[in-house]
Coordinates of C-alpha atoms and ligand atoms in Angstrom, one line a residue:
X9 CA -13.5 6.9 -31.9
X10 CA -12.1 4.0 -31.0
X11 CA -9.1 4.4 -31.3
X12 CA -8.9 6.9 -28.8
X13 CA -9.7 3.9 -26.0
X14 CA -6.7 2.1 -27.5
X15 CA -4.4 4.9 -27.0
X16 CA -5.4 5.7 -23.7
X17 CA -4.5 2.0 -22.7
X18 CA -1.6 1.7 -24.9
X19 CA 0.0 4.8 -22.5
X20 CA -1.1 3.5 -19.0
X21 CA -0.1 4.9 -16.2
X22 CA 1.6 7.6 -17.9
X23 CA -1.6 9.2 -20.5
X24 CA -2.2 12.3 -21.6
X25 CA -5.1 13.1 -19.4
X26 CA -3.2 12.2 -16.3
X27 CA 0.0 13.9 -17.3
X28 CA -2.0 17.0 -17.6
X29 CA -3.9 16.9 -14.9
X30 CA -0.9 16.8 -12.7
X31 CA 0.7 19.7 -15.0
X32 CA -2.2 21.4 -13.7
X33 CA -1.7 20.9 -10.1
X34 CA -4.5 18.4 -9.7
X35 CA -3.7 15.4 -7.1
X36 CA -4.5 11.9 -8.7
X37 CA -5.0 8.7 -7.1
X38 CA -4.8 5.4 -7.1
X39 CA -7.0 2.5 -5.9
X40 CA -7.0 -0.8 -5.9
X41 CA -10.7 -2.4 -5.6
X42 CA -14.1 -1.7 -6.3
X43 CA -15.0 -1.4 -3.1
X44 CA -12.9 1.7 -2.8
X45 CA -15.6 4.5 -3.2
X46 CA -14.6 6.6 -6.2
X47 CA -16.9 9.3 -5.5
X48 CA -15.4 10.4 -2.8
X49 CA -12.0 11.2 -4.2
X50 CA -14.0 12.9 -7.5
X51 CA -15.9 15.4 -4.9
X52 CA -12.2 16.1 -3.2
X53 CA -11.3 17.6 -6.6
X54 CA -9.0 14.4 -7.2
X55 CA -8.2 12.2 -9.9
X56 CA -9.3 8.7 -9.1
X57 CA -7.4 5.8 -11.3
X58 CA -7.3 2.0 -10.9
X59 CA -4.2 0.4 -10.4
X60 CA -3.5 -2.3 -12.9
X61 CA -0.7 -4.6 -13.6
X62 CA 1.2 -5.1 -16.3
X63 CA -0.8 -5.2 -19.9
X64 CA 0.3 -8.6 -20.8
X65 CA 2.0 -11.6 -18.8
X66 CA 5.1 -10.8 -17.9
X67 CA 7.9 -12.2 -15.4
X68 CA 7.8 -10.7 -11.7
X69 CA 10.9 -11.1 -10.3
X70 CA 10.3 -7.8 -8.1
X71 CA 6.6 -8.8 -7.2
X72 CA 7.4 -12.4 -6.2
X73 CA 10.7 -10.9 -4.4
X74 CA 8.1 -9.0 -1.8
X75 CA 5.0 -10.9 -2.2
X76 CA 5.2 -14.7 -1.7
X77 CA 4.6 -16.7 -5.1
X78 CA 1.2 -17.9 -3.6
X79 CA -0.5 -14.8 -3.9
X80 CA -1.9 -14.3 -6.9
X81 CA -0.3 -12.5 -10.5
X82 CA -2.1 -9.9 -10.6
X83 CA -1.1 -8.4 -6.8
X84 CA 2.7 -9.2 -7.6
X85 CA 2.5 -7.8 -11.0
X86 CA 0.7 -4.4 -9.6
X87 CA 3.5 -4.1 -7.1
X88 CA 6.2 -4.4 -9.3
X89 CA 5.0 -1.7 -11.7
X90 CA 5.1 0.0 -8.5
X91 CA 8.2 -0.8 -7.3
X92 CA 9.5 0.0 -11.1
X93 CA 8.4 3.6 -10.4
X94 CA 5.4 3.1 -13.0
X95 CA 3.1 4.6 -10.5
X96 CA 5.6 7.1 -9.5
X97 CA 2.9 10.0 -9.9
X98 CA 0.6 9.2 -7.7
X99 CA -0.6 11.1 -4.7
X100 CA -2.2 8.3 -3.2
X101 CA -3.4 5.3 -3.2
X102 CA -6.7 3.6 -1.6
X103 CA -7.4 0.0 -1.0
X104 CA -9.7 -2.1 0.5
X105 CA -9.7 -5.4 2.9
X106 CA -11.5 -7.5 0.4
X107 CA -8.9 -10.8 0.0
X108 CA -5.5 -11.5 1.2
X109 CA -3.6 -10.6 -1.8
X110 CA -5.5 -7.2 -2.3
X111 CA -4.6 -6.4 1.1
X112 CA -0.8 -7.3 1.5
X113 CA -0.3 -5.7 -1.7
X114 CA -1.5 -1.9 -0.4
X115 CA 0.8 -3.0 3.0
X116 CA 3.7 -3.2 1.2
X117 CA 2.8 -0.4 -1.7
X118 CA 2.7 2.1 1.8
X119 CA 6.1 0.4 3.3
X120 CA 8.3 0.6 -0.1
X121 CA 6.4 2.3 -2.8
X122 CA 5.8 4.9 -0.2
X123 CA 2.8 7.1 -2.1
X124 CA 2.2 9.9 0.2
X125 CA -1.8 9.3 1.0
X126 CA -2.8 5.8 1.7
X127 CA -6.1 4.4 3.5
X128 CA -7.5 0.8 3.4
X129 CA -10.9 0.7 3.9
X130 CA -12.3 -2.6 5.6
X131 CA -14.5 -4.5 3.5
X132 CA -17.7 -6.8 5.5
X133 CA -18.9 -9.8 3.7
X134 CA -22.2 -9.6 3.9
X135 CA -24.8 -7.7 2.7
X136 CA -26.4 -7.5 6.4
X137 CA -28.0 -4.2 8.0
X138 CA -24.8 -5.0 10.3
X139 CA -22.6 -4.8 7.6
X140 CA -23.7 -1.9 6.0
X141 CA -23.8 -0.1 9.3
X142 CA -19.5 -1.2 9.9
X143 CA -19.0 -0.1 6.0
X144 CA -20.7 3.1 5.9
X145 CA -18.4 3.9 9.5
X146 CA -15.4 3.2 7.0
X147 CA -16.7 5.3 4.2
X148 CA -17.1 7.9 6.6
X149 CA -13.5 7.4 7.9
X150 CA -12.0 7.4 4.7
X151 CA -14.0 11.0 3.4
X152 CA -12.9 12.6 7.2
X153 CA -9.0 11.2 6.5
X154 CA -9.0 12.6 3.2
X155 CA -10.7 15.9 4.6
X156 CA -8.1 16.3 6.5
X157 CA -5.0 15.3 4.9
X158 CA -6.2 17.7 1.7
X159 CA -7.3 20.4 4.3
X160 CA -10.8 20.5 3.0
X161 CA -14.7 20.2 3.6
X162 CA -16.2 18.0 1.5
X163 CA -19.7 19.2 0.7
X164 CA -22.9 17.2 -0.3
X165 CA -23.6 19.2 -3.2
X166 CA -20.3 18.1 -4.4
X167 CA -21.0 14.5 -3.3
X168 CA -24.6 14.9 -5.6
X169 CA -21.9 16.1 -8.6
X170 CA -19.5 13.4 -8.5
X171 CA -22.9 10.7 -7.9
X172 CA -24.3 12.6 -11.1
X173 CA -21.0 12.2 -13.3
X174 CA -20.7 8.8 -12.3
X175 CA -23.8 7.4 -13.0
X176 CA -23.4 9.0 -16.3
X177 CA -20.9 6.6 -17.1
X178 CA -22.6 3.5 -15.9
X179 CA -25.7 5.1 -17.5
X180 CA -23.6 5.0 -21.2
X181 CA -21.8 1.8 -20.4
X182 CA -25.1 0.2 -19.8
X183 CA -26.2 1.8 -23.4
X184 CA -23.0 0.1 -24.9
X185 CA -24.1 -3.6 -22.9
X186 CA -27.5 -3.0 -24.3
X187 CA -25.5 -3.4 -27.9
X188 CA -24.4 -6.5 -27.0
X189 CA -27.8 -8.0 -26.5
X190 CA -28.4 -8.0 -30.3
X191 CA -28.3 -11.0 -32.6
X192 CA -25.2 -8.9 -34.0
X193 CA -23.6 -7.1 -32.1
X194 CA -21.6 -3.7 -33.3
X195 CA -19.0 -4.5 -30.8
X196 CA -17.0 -7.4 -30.0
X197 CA -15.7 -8.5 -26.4
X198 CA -12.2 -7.4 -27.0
X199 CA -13.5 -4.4 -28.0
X200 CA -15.5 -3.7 -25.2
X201 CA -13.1 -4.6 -22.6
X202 CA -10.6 -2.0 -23.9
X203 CA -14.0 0.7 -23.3
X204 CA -13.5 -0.6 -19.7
X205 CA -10.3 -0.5 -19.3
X206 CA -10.1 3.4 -20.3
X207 CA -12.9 3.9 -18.1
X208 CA -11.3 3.6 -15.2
X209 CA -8.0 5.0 -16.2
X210 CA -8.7 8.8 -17.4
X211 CA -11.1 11.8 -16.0
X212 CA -14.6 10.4 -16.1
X213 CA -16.1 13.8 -17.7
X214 CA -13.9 13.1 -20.6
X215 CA -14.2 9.1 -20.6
X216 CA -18.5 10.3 -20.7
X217 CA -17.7 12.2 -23.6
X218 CA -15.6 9.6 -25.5
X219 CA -18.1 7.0 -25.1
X220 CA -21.1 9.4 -26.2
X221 CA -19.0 9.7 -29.0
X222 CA -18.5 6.3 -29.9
X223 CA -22.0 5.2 -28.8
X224 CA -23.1 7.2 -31.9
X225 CA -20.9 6.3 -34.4
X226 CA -21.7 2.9 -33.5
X227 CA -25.5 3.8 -34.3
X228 CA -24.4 5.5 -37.2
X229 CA -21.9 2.4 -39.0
X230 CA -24.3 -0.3 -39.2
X231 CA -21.2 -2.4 -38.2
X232 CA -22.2 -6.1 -37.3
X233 CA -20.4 -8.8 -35.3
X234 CA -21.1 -12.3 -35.9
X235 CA -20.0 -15.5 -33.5
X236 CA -21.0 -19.2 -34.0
X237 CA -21.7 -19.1 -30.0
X238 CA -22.4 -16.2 -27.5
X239 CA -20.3 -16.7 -24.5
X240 CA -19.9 -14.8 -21.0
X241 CA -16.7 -14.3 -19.1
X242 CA -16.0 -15.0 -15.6
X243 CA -13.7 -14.5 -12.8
X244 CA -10.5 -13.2 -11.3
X245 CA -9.4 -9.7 -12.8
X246 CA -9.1 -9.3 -16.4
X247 CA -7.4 -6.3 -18.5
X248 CA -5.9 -7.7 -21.5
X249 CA -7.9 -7.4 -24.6
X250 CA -6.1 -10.0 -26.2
X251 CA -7.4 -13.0 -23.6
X252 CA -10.8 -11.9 -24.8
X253 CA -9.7 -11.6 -28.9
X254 CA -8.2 -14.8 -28.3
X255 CA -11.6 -16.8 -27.8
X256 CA -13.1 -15.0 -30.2
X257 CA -10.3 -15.8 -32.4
X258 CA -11.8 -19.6 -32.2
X259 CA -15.3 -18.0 -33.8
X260 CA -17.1 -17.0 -30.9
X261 CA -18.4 -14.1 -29.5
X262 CA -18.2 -12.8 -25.9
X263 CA -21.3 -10.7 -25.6
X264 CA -21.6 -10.8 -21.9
X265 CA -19.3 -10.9 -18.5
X266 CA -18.5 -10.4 -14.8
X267 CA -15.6 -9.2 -14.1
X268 CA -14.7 -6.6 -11.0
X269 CA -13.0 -4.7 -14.8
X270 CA -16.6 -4.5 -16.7
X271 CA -20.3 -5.3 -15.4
X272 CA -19.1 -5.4 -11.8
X273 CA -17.7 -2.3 -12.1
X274 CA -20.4 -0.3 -14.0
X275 CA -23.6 -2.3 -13.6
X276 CA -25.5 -0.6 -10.4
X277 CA -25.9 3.3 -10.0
X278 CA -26.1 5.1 -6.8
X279 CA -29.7 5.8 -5.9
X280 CA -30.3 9.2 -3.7
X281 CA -33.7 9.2 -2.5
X282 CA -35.7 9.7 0.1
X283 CA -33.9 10.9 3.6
X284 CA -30.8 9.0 3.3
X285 CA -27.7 11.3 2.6
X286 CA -25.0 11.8 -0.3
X287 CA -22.7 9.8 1.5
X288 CA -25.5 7.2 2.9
X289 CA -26.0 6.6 -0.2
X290 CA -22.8 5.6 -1.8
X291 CA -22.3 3.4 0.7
X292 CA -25.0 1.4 0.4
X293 CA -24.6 0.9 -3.5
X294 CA -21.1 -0.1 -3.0
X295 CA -21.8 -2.6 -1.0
X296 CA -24.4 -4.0 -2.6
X297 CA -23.0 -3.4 -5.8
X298 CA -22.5 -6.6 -8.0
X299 CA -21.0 -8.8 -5.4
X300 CA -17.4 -10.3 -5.6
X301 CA -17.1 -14.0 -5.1
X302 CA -15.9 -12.9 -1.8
X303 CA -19.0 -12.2 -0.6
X304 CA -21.5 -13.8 1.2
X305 CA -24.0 -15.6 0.5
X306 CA -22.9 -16.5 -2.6
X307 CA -26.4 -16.8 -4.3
X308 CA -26.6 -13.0 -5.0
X309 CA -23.6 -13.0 -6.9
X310 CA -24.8 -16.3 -8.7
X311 CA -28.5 -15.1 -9.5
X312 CA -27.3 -12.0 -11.3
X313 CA -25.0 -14.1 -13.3
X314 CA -27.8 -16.3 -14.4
X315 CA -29.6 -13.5 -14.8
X316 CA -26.8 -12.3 -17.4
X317 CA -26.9 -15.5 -19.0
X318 CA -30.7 -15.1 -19.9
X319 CA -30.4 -11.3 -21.3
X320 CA -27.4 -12.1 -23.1
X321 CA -28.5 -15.2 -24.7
X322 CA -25.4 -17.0 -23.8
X323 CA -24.8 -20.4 -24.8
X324 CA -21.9 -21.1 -22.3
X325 CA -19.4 -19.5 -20.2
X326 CA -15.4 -19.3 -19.7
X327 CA -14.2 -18.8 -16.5
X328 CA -10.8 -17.2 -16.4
X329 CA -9.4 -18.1 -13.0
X330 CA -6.0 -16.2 -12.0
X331 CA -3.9 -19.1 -9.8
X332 CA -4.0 -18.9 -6.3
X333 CA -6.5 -16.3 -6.6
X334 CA -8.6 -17.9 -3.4
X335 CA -12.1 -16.0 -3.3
X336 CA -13.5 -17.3 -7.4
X337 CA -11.1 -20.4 -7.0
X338 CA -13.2 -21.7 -4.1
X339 CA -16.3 -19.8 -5.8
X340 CA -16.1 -22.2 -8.7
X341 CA -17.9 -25.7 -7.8
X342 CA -20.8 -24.1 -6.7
X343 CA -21.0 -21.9 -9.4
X344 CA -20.5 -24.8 -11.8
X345 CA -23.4 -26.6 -10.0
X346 CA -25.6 -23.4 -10.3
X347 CA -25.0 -23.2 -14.0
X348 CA -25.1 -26.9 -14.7
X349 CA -28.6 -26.2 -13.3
X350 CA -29.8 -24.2 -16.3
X351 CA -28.4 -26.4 -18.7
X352 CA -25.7 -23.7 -18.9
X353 CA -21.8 -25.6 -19.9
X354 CA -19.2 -23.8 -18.1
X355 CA -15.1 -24.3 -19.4
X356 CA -13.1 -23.6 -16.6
X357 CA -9.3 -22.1 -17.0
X358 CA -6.5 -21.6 -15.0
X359 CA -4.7 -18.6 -15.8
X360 CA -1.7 -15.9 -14.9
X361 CA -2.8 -12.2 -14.9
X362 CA -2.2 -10.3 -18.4
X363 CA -2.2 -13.7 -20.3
X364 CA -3.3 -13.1 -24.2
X365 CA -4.2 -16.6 -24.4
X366 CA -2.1 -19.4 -25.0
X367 CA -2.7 -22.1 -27.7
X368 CA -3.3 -24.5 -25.2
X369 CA -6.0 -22.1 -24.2
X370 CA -7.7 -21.7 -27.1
X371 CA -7.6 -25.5 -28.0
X372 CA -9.8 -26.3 -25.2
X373 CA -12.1 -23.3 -26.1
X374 CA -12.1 -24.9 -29.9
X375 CA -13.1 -28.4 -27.8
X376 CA -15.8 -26.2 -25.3
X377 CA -17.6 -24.6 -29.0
X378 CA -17.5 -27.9 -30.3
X379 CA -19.5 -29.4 -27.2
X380 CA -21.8 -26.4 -27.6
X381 CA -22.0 -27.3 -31.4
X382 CA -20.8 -24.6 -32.6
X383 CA -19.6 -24.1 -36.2
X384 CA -15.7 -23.5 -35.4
X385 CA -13.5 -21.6 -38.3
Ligands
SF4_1551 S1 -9.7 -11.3 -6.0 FE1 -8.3 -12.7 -6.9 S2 -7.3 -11.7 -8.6 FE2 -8.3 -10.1 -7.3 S3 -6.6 -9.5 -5.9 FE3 -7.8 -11.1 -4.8 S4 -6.7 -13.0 -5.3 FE4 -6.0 -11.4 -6.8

């Protein structure tokens, strides 16, 4: 079963699923942050996929040719595969205002890579009544825009579908988290983050199925995972398996994180109730979603991440930080402080998007389980 995950990310951007679905005369699109409501493309009858970069670290002659060399890896390295014609498929693309590398990357992905739908959706900072009020204007923009450009009504009942598959997949997701609270878990980080990865890269009715799937053999094989220290993941965008392998590789195990690739992603459903609408809805759980390290104040962001830390049982964290990635750079102190506050060690890493891990890296995570006093291999 898992397996299938693997292959699925092996054959980004060009799968099976996808190359079928445009066979079939389905539109897909791309989009480039989670604050891009996914729903919305789903009820359209199109095929929402995240844009990623490469799948390990790799040079970026024609991302740092476009984008300056101070914005961060993974931006350039997404707009390369673009510029390669990787991404050569896609009927659109959707991004949103939320830092200064997301955003000049979708500019100059509409100027040269020239993907015949594009929308950037700004993105508030706060979690105000205000701020919800100026986002749910923009999710409403965004579902009129792609109304008309696909020459459609959307309709609520098709919102309520797309919600319903969705939270499906959080729903299972969570189900495969709630795994990783055990003494031994079935699944290891690595593992888990190539789950993610598929998740957002193939039809979610099929990905809901996979995981089912695997959710049940992983019942059914009494498989254990065992780690001298359980450890949770932090920061900038993460894809590659291998970062994640690599740390565990020093005899840990990664049981918990919060990344914009795994809990951020999946961790809050959308909640129709009451008088508010489909669309009302959506809104509001994507904005209060599990915040960025954009966002402000930063204590919501911080108190869920404690709160991880208690669930999980985690003995420290790593925080992965991608260079000149601004918003968890400038994050990091007070998180540091927050965690140093629960007696909580914290090893922080500089990093380039796709790295598997360097020795250098895993050296000072050998040094970070030895201060947790952890039995290393
Ligand atoms: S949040 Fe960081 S890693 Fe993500 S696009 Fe912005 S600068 Fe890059």
């Amino acid at each position: 079963m898992f397996e299938r995950f693997q292959t699925i990310n092996s054959t980004f951007p060009r799968t099976d699923h996808i190359l079928e679905y445009k066979n079939r005369g389905g539109l897909v699109f791309g989009w480039l942050c989670t604050y891009v409501p996914e729903e919305i493309m789903h009820a359209a009858g199109v095929l929402p996929i995240r844009i990623t970069g490469y799948n390990q670290e790799t040079e970026l002659e024609d991302g740092s040719a476009y984008l300056y060399i101070n914005n961060c890896s993974f931006s350039r390295s997404c707009l390369q595969m673009g510029l390669r014609g990787e991404y050569e498929f896609l009927d659109g693309v959707v991004g949103g205002s939320t830092c200064d590398g997301a955003r000049r990357l979708f500019d100059l992905w509409r100027n040269y890579i020239g993907t015949p739908f594009h929308h950037v959706l700004s993105i508030p900072r706060k979690f105000t009544e205000e701020a919800h009020t100026l986002y749910y204007q923009q999710v409403v923009q965004f579902m009129e825009h792609l109304e008309q450009y696909l020459d459609i009504e959307i309709s609520d009942e098709q919102l309520l579908h797309s919600i319903g598959v969705y939270n499906e997949s959080r729903a299972l997701l969570k189900e495969l988290y709630e795994l990783r609270k055990l003494d031994n878990p079935p699944i290891t980080g690595a593992e888990t983050l190539e789950v993610l990865n598929a998740s957002f890269r193939m039809p979610k009715e099929i990905f809901n199925q996979y995981l089912s799937d695997l959710l049940r053999d992983l019942s059914a094989s009494g498989c254990t995972r065992n780690g001298n220290a359980r450890l949770m993941v932090t920061g900038s965008v993460l894809t590659n398996p291998e970062f994640i392998r690599s740390i565990e590789s020093q005899g840990a195990l990664v049981v918990a994180d919060d990344l914009c690739t795994s809990t951020r992603y999946w961790s809050d459903p959308v909640l129709v109730s009451g008088d508010i609408t489909p669309l009302q809805a959506i809104s509001r759980r994507y904005l209060n979603n599990f915040p960025c390290a954009r966002m402000f104040p930063s204590d919501e962001r911080f108190n869920r991440i404690i709160e991880l830390c208690r669930d999980y049982r985690v003995h420290g964290v790593v925080s992965q930080i991608i260079r000149y990635c601004v918003a968890y750079a400038h994050d990091m102190p007070l998180l540091t402080q927050r965690l140093q506050s629960y007696g909580i060690p914290i090893l922080a890493l500089d990093v380039e998007y796709g790295t598997s891990g360097s020795g250098q890296i895993q050296t000072r995570v050998q040094a970070f389980l030895e201060m947790l006093g952890a039995k290393v291999r």
